[in-house]
Amino acid sequence: MQWLARLARARAVHLLALSAAVWVGLVAVQPAQAADPVLVGAGDIAGCTVSGDAATAALVAATGGTVFTLGDNAYETGTARQFTGCYGPTWGRFKGRTRPAVGNHEYLTAGAAPYFNYFGSAAGPKGKGWYSYNAGAWHVVVLNANCDHVGCGKGSEQEQWLRADLAAHPTQCTLAYWHQARFVSDDTHGSTPQVGPFWDALYRYGADLVLSAHAHVYERFAPQTPAGKADPAHGIREIVVGTGGESHYGFGTVRPNSQVRNATTFGVMKLTLHSNSYDWRFLPALGKGFSDSGTGTCHGRP
C-alpha cells in the first residue's frame, strides 16, 4: 500500500506544479505580440492561355496577409468572362483578402466595368479606382494610373484626393501602388511621366515605397526624387513587379538608380511591414531562378 501513498503524493505535487504554471501563465506571462503585417502580390497576372499565373498563385497561397494586385489582372481585355474563367481559378481564390489596382488592359472593356464589378468595394469607388487603407503602422494608398480615363495631373480630382488623404494620415511609413511605373527600363512600355504628380505628392509627404507593374519585368530602384535623382535620405524606392505570370518583356536602356533587374522569372513580392521599416523579398515561381531581398527604413518628410 505504500506505493499507492507515494503515487498519490506524486500526483498531488504534479497538480500543484501544473496549477502554479497555469497561474503564472494567467498573471505573469505577457501575451504574444501581433505579427507585423504582410503584403504579397504582383501585376500583369492571368490569362486563359498561360500557366505562369497558376505558379505565382501557388506562392500567394503559401503566404499569409493581404494580397495586392498591380493591374492587368485578367488578359486580354478584362472582360467579365476573363475575370471569372482566367483570373478566378488562380488568383481569384484570394479575392477575399485582395486589395487590387486597375491596369490598362481592364480599360479595353468600357470603363473597366468588369474589374469594378468583380472586386466590388475592395477596388475603391466604382469608376475611380483610388482608395487607401492601413496595414499596421503603415498607410497604404492605391491609385489609378490610367490617366487618359481618370486624370492624374496636378489639380485633378485624383491628385487632390491623394494630397488630402496623405495630409489626413501623417504616418511615419507610407506605401503606394498602381499599374504604370513612373520609372522602368523595359524595352516595351518604358517610364510613365504622366504619373509624376503622384510622385510629387508622395515625396512631399514623405512616402517610402512605390510598387508598380505594366512592364513585364522585375526592377528595383534606389530611393530617388520625383525627378529621378538619387536621394538616400528622403527618396522613394520604386519596385516594378510585372511578374504575375502573363509574359516577359526585355530590357532596353537602363535608367539611372536602377539597382536590380530580371526579365526571365515569374514571381511575387512579399513585403513585411514593421513599425519603422520594411523587408522585401521577391519569391520566384516554383522556387527556382532569380530572387531579391532587402530592408528599408521609413523616413520623414524632406
XYZ file of N, CA, C and O in Angstrom, residues 46-47 72-84 86-87 102-119:
140
model
N -3.079 37.190 -65.082
C -3.764 35.959 -65.507
C -4.251 36.017 -66.947
O -4.797 37.027 -67.401
N -4.086 34.925 -67.636
C -4.661 34.728 -68.955
C -5.035 33.266 -69.131
O -4.376 32.379 -68.572
N -3.692 44.942 -64.739
C -3.711 43.936 -65.791
C -3.892 42.567 -65.152
O -3.094 41.639 -65.335
N -4.982 42.476 -64.422
C -5.278 41.272 -63.665
C -5.772 40.133 -64.556
O -5.422 38.976 -64.323
N -6.594 40.470 -65.581
C -7.214 39.459 -66.434
C -7.040 39.844 -67.901
O -7.619 40.832 -68.359
N -6.231 39.074 -68.605
C -5.972 39.313 -70.032
C -7.025 38.626 -70.884
O -7.634 37.658 -70.454
N -7.253 39.123 -72.097
C -6.565 40.243 -72.709
C -7.288 41.566 -72.494
O -6.665 42.624 -72.522
N -8.559 41.520 -72.246
C -9.325 42.761 -72.241
C -10.156 42.959 -70.991
O -11.052 43.799 -70.963
N -9.890 42.208 -69.937
C -10.574 42.423 -68.668
C -12.075 42.260 -68.729
O -12.820 42.968 -68.032
N -12.551 41.307 -69.528
C -13.994 41.078 -69.607
C -14.462 40.300 -68.379
O -13.666 39.703 -67.640
N -15.768 40.273 -68.184
C -16.327 39.507 -67.065
C -15.971 38.032 -67.205
O -15.644 37.360 -66.218
N -16.016 37.514 -68.427
C -15.684 36.104 -68.644
C -14.217 35.838 -68.322
O -13.886 34.790 -67.742
N -13.329 36.762 -68.659
C -11.901 36.574 -68.370
C -11.615 36.670 -66.874
O -10.754 35.941 -66.357
N -12.316 37.546 -66.177
C -12.137 37.586 -64.728
C -12.622 36.285 -64.091
O -11.967 35.732 -63.198
N -13.739 35.780 -64.547
C -14.288 34.559 -63.952
C -13.512 33.316 -64.373
O -13.191 32.461 -63.534
N -10.419 33.103 -66.210
C -8.959 33.127 -66.301
C -8.327 33.530 -64.969
O -7.446 32.836 -64.462
N -8.778 34.637 -64.404
C -8.254 35.098 -63.118
C -8.835 34.276 -61.966
O -8.125 33.916 -61.020
N -6.042 48.821 -60.734
C -6.562 48.586 -62.075
C -5.487 48.893 -63.115
O -4.706 49.822 -62.969
N -5.460 48.083 -64.184
C -4.479 48.275 -65.246
C -5.102 48.756 -66.537
O -6.316 48.919 -66.647
N -4.262 48.962 -67.546
C -4.759 49.450 -68.831
C -5.548 48.386 -69.583
O -6.488 48.701 -70.330
N -5.223 47.106 -69.383
C -5.976 46.063 -70.089
C -7.408 45.974 -69.581
O -8.310 45.604 -70.346
N -7.633 46.316 -68.325
C -9.011 46.358 -67.824
C -9.830 47.401 -68.582
O -11.033 47.211 -68.815
N -9.183 48.483 -69.002
C -9.896 49.555 -69.699
C -10.122 49.250 -71.173
O -10.754 50.049 -71.882
N -9.655 48.104 -71.663
C -10.011 47.692 -73.015
C -11.465 47.243 -73.084
O -12.026 47.072 -74.166
N -12.082 47.030 -71.930
C -13.533 46.897 -71.824
C -14.054 48.196 -71.207
O -13.489 48.690 -70.233
N -15.096 48.749 -71.767
C -15.544 50.104 -71.457
C -15.612 50.375 -69.959
O -16.276 49.657 -69.210
N -14.881 51.425 -69.544
C -14.923 51.876 -68.169
C -14.346 50.903 -67.162
O -14.511 51.093 -65.957
N -13.663 49.857 -67.643
C -13.148 48.798 -66.759
C -14.262 48.238 -65.870
O -14.022 47.810 -64.743
N -15.482 48.225 -66.407
C -16.648 47.846 -65.600
C -16.540 46.440 -65.007
O -16.872 46.249 -63.826
N -16.089 45.424 -65.762
C -15.990 44.096 -65.144
C -15.007 44.048 -63.976
O -15.237 43.297 -63.013
N -13.931 44.830 -64.044
C -12.981 44.903 -62.930
C -13.680 45.397 -61.681
O -13.579 44.797 -60.595
N -14.384 46.523 -61.809
C -15.069 47.091 -60.641
C -16.177 46.166 -60.149
O -16.399 46.048 -58.932
N -16.860 45.505 -61.055
C -17.909 44.583 -60.633
C -17.331 43.361 -59.929
O -17.897 42.868 -58.953
N -16.202 42.865 -60.410
C -15.611 41.656 -59.847
C -15.105 41.899 -58.430
O -15.382 41.111 -57.515
N -14.363 42.983 -58.238
C -13.768 43.231 -56.926
C -14.688 44.010 -55.981
O -14.468 44.014 -54.768
